[in-house]
Coordinates of C-alpha atoms and ligand atoms in Angstrom, one line a residue:
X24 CA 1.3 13.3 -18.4
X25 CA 1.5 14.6 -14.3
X26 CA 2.4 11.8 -12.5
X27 CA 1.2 11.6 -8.9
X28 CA 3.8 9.8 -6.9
X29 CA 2.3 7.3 -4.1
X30 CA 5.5 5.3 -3.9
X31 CA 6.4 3.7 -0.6
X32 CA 9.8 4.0 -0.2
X33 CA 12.2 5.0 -2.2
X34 CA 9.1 7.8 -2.6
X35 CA 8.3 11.5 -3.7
X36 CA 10.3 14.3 -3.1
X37 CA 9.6 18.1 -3.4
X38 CA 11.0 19.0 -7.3
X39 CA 13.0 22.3 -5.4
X40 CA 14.3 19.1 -3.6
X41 CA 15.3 17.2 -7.3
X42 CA 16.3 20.7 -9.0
X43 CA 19.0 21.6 -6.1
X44 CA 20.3 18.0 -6.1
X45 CA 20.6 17.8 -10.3
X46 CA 22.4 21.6 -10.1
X47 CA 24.9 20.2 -7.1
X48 CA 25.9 17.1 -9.2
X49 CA 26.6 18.9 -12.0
X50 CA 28.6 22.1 -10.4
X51 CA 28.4 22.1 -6.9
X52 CA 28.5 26.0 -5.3
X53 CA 29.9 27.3 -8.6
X54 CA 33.1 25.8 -7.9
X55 CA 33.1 24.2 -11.0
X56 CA 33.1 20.4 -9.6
X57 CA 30.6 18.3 -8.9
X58 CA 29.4 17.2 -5.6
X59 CA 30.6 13.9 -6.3
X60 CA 33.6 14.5 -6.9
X61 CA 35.0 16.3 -4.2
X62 CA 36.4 15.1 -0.3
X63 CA 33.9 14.4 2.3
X64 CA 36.1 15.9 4.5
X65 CA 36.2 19.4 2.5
X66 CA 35.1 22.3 4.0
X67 CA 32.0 22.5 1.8
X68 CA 30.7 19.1 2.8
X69 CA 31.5 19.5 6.0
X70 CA 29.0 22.3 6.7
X71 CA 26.9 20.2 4.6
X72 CA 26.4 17.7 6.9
X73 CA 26.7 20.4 10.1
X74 CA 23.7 22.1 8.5
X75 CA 21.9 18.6 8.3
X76 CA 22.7 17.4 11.6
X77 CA 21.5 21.6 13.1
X78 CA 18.2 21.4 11.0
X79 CA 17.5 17.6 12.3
X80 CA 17.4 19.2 16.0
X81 CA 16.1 22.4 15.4
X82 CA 12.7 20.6 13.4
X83 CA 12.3 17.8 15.7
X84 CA 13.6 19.9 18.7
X85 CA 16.0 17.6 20.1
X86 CA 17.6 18.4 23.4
X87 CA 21.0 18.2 24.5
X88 CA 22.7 15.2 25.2
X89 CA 22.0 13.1 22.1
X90 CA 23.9 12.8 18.8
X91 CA 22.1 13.0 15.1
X92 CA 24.4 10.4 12.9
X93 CA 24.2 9.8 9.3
X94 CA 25.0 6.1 8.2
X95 CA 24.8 3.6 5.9
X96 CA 23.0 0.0 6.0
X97 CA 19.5 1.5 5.8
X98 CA 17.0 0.5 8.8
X99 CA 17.8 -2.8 8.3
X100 CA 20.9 -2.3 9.4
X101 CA 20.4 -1.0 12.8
X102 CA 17.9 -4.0 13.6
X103 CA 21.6 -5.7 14.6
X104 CA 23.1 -2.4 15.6
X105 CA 20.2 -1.5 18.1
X106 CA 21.0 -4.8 19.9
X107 CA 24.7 -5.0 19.5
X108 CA 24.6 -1.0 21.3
X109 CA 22.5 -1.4 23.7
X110 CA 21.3 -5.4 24.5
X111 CA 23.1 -6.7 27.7
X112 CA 20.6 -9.5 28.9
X113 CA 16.8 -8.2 28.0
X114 CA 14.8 -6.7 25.7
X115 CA 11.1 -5.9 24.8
X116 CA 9.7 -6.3 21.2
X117 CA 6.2 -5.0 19.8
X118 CA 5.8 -7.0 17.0
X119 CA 3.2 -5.0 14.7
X120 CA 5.2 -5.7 11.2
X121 CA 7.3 -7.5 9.2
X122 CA 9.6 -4.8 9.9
X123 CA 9.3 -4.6 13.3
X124 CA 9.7 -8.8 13.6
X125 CA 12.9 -8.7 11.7
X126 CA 14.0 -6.2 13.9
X127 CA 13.0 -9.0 16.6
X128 CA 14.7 -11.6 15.2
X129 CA 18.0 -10.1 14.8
X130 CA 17.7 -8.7 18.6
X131 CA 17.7 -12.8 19.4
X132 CA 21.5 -12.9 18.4
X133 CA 22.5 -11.4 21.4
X134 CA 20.3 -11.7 24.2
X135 CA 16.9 -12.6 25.6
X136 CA 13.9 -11.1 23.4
X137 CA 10.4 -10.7 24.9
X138 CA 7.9 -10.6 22.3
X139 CA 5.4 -8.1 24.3
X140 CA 2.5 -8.0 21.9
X141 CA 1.9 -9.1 18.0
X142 CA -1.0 -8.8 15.6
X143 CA 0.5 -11.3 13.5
X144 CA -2.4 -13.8 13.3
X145 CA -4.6 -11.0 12.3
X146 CA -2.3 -10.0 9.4
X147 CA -1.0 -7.0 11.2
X148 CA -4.1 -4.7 10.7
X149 CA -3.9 -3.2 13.9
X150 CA -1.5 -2.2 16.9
X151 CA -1.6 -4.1 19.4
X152 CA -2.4 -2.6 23.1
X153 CA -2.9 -3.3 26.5
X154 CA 0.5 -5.3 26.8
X155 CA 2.9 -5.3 30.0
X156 CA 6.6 -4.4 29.4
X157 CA 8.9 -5.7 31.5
X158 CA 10.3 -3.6 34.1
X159 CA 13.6 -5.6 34.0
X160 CA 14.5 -5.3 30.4
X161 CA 17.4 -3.0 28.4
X162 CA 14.9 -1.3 26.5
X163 CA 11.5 -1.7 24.4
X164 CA 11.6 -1.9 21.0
X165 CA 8.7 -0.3 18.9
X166 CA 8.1 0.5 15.1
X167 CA 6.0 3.7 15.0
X168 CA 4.7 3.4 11.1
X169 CA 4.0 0.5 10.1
X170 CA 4.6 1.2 6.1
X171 CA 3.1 -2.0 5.0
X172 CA 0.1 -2.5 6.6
X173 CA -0.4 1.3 7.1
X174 CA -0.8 1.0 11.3
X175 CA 0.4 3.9 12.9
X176 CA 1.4 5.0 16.2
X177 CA 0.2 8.5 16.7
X178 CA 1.5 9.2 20.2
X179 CA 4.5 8.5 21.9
X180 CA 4.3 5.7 24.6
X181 CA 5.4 6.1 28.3
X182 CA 6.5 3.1 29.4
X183 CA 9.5 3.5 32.4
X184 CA 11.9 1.3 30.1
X185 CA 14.7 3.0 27.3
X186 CA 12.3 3.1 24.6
X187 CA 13.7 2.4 21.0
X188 CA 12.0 3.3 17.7
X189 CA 12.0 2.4 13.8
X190 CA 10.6 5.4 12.4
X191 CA 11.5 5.2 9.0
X192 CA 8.1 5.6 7.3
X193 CA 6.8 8.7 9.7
X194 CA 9.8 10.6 10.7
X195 CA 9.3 14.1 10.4
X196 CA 5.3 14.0 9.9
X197 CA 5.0 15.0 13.2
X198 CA 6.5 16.5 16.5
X199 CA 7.8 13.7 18.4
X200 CA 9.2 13.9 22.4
X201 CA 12.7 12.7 21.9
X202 CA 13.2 12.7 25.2
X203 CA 11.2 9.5 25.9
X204 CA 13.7 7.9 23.5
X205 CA 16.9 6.6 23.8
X206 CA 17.4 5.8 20.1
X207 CA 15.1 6.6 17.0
X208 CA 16.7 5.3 13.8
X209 CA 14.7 5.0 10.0
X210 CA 16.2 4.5 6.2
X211 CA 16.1 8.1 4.3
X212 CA 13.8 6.6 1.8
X213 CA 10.5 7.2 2.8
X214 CA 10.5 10.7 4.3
X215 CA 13.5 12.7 4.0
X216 CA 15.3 11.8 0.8
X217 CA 16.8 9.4 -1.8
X218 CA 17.7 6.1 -0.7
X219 CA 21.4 5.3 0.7
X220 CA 21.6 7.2 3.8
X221 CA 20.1 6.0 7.5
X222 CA 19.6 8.4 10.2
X223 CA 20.2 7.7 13.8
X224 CA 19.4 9.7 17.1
X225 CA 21.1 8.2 20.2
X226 CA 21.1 9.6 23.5
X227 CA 24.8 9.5 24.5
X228 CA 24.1 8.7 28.2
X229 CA 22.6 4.7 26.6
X230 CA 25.7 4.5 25.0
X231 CA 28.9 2.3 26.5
X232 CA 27.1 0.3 29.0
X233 CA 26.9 -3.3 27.2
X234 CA 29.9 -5.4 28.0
X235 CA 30.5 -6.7 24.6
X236 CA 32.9 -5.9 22.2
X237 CA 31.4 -4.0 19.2
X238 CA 33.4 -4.2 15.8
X239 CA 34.0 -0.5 15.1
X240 CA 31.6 0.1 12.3
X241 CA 28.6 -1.1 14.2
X242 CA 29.7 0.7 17.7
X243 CA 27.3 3.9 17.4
X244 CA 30.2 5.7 19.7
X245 CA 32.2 5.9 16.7
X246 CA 30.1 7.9 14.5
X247 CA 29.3 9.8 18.0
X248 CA 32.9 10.9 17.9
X249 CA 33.8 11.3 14.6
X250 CA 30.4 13.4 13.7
X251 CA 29.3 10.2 11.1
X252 CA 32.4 11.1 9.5
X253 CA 34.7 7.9 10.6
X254 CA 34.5 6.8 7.1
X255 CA 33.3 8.1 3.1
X256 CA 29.6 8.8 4.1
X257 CA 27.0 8.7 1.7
X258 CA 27.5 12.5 0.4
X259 CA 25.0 13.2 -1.9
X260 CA 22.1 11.2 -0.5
X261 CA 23.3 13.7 2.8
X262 CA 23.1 16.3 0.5
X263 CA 19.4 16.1 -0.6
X264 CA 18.6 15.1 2.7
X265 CA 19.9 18.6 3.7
X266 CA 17.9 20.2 0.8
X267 CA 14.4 18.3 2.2
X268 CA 15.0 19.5 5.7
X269 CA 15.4 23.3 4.2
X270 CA 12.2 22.5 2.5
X271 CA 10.7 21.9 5.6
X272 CA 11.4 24.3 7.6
X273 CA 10.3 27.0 5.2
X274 CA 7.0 25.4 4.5
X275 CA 6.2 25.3 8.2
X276 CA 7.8 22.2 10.4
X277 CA 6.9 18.9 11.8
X278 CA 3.4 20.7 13.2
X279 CA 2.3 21.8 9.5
X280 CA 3.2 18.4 8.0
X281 CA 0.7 17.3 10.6
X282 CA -1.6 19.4 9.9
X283 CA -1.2 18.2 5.9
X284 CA -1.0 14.8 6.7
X285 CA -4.2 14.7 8.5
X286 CA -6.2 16.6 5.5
X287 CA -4.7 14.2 3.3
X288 CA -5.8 11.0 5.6
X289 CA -9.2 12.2 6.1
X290 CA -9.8 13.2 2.7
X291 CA -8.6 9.3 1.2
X292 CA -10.2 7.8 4.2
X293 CA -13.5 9.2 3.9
X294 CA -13.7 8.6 -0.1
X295 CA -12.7 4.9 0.4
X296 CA -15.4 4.7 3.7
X297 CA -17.8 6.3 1.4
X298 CA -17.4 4.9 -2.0
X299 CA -18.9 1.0 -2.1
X300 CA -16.2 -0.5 -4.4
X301 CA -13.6 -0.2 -1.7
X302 CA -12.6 -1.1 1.6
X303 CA -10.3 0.1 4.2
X304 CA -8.0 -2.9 5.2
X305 CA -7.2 -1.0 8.9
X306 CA -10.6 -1.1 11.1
X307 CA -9.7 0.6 13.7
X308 CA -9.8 4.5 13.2
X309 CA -7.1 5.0 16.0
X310 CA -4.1 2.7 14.0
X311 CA -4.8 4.2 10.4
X312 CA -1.7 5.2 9.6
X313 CA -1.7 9.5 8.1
X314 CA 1.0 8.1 5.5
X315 CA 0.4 5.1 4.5
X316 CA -3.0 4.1 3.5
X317 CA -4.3 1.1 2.7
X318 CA -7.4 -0.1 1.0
X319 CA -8.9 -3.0 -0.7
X320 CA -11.8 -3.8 -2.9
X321 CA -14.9 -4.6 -1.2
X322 CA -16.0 -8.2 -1.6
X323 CA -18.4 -8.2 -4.0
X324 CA -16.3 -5.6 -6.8
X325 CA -12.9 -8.1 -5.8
X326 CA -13.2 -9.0 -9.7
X327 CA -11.8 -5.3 -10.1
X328 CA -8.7 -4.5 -8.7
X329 CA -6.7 -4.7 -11.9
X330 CA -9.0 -2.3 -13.7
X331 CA -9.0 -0.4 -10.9
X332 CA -5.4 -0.2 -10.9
X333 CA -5.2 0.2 -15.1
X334 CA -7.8 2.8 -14.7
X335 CA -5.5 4.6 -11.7
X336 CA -2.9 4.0 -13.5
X337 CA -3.9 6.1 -16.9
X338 CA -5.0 8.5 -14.6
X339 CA -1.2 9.2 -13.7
X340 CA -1.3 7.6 -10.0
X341 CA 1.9 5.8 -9.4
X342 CA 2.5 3.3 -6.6
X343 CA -0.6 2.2 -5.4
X344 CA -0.5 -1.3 -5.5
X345 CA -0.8 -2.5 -2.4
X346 CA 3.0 -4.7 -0.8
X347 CA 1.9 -8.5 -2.0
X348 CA 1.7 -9.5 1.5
X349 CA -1.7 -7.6 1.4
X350 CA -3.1 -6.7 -2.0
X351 CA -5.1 -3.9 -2.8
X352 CA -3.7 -0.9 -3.2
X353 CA -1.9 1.3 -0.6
X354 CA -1.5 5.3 -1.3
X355 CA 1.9 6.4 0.5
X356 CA 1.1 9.9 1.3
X357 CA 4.7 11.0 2.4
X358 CA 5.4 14.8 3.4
X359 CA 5.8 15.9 -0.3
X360 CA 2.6 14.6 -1.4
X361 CA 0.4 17.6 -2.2
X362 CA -3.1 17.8 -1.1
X363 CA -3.7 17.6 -4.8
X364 CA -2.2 14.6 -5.4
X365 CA -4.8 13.4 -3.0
X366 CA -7.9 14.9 -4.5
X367 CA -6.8 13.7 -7.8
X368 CA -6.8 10.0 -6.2
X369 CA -10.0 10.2 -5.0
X370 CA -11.8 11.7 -7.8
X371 CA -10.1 8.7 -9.6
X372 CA -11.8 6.6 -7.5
X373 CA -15.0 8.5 -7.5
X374 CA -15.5 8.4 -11.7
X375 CA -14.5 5.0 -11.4
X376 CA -17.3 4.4 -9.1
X377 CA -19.7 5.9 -11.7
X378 CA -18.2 3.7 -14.5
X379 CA -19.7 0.2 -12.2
Ligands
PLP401 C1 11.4 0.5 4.6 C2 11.5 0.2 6.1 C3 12.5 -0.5 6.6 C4 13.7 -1.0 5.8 O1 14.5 0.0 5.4 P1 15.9 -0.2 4.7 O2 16.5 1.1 4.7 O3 15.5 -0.7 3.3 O4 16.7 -1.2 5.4 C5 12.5 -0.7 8.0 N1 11.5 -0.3 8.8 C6 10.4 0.4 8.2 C7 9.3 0.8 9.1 C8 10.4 0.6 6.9 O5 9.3 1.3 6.4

């Protein structure tokens, strides 16, 4: 049966995506080896991972003067790396996730942390606004999709500090300024290909001015100098990575995956505000996040979310149990996600409506 694929993360990717990746590992450019098997530092991967690193600044149109590195560690890692980089007495934290206070806490290792806003006490269903950052810190930390509890934030702040971003869950869903930014970083995972690789956009002016001394794997200068190439990187999750960004560019950029991600979002939104067996679990229209989207039955149907889900389920909808900090159900609606993925859900939900 078709599957639809509402995964959070590892999540969907376009089959041309698969298809290239499958044909690589087994005979990579007809040179009868696979991609796996053959140097990093080959000519053939090397323009591999130029072409990823030119397509990265071409689709998010990333001006001069900061370096595109491919890592490993996933996000998680560069909670520590942020701080170790770029931390020398201050920093600002907008706790709107469990992501974003992990990030927090590991910031606290090396320096003072000012925790400028949290929704916490209200499970995280919203962003949290009207806070002061500092003028006096390093820079202002801020997670822009908040993947579990589907909060987005749809513009770019302007806030007269460095800012720093998490944008693992909505990188590439729509244009972003870089140059507010003096470091975006996200896992591959959720929006640009297979688990295993982290990317990281620096501006190389931040870079050098902490006084610490930075073990050599965790100093971003190093993968600045060497081109993310001081050690093996993580080829052929690089490699689809390379073959997503293609993908995007020829069906239209960051501004058409808007575009799609909006359709998508209002279509789901719209069923689950209409239909009276489910809830949104994010109130306020302005935080719903365009990829992540989160719902929950209504109080008086609570009894069926696992028939919902079973019912989903045989419908071929994958991935839409909501994370077990919040229940429900949660429909990850990632770049690849056709708009008939979508419609499918929501006439899922619509006969199973009819059925109560
Ligand atoms: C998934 C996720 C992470 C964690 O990513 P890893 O690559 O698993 O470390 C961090 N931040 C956000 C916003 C995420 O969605």
């Amino acid at each position: 049966m078709k599957k639809t694929n509402f995964n959070p993360g590892p999540s969907i990717l376009p089959n041309e995506v698969i298809q290239n990746t499958v044909q690589a590992v087994a005979d990579f450019q007809c040179s009868g080896l696979s991609l796996l098997e053959i140097s990093h530092r080959s000519r053939e991967f090397i323009a591999v991972m130029d072409e990823a690193v030119a397509l990265f600044r071409e689709l998010l149109s990333i001006p001069s003067g900061y370096s595109v590195l491919f890592m490993g560690g996933g996000a998680s890692m560069q909670f520590c790396m942020v701080p170790y980089n770029f931390l020398e007495t201050k920093a600002a934290y907008l706790n709107s996730g469990v992501w974003a206070k992990k990030a927090l806490k590991e910031a606290r290792l090396f320096g003072e942390v000012i925790e400028v806003a949290s929704s916490e006490a209200d499970g995280y269903t919203y962003i949290p606004d009207n806070y002061q950052v500092p003028e006096d810190v390093d820079y202002f930390h801020i997670t822009t999709n908040n993947t579990i509890y589907g909060t987005e934030l749809h513009a770019d702040p302007q806030v007269g500090v460095p800012l720093v971003a998490d944008m693992s869950s909505d990188i590439f869903s729509r244009p972003v300024d870089i140059s507010r930014y003096d470091c975006i970083y996200g896992g591959a995972q959720k929006n640009i290909g297979p688990a295993g690789v982290t990317f990281v956009i620096v501006r190389d002016e931040a870079l050098g001015k902490v006084h610490r001394p930075i073990p050599t794997m965790l100093d971003y200068r190093t993968h600045v100098e060497k081109g993310s190439m001081f050690n093996t990187p993580p080829v052929l999750p690089v490699y689809t990575a390379l073959q997503n960004l293609k993908w995007l560019k020829r069906e239209g950029g960051v501004t058409e995956m808007q575009r799609r991600a909006k359709v998508r979002a209002e279509m789901l939104y719209s069923e689950i505000e209409r239909n009276k067996l489910f809830r949104a679990t994010v109130t306020r229209e302005k935080d719903r996040s365009l990829m992540n989207i989160c719902f929950v039955m209504s109080d008086e149907y609570r009894d069926l979310e696992a028939d919902f889900l079973a019912f989903a389920s045989e419908r071929g909808m994958v991935g839409i149990k909501g994370h077990r900090s919040v229940g429900g159900f949660r429909a990850s609606c990632y770049n690849a996600m056709p708009i008939e993925g979508v419609r499918d859900l929501v006439l899922c939900m619509r006969d199973f409506e009819k059925n109560h």
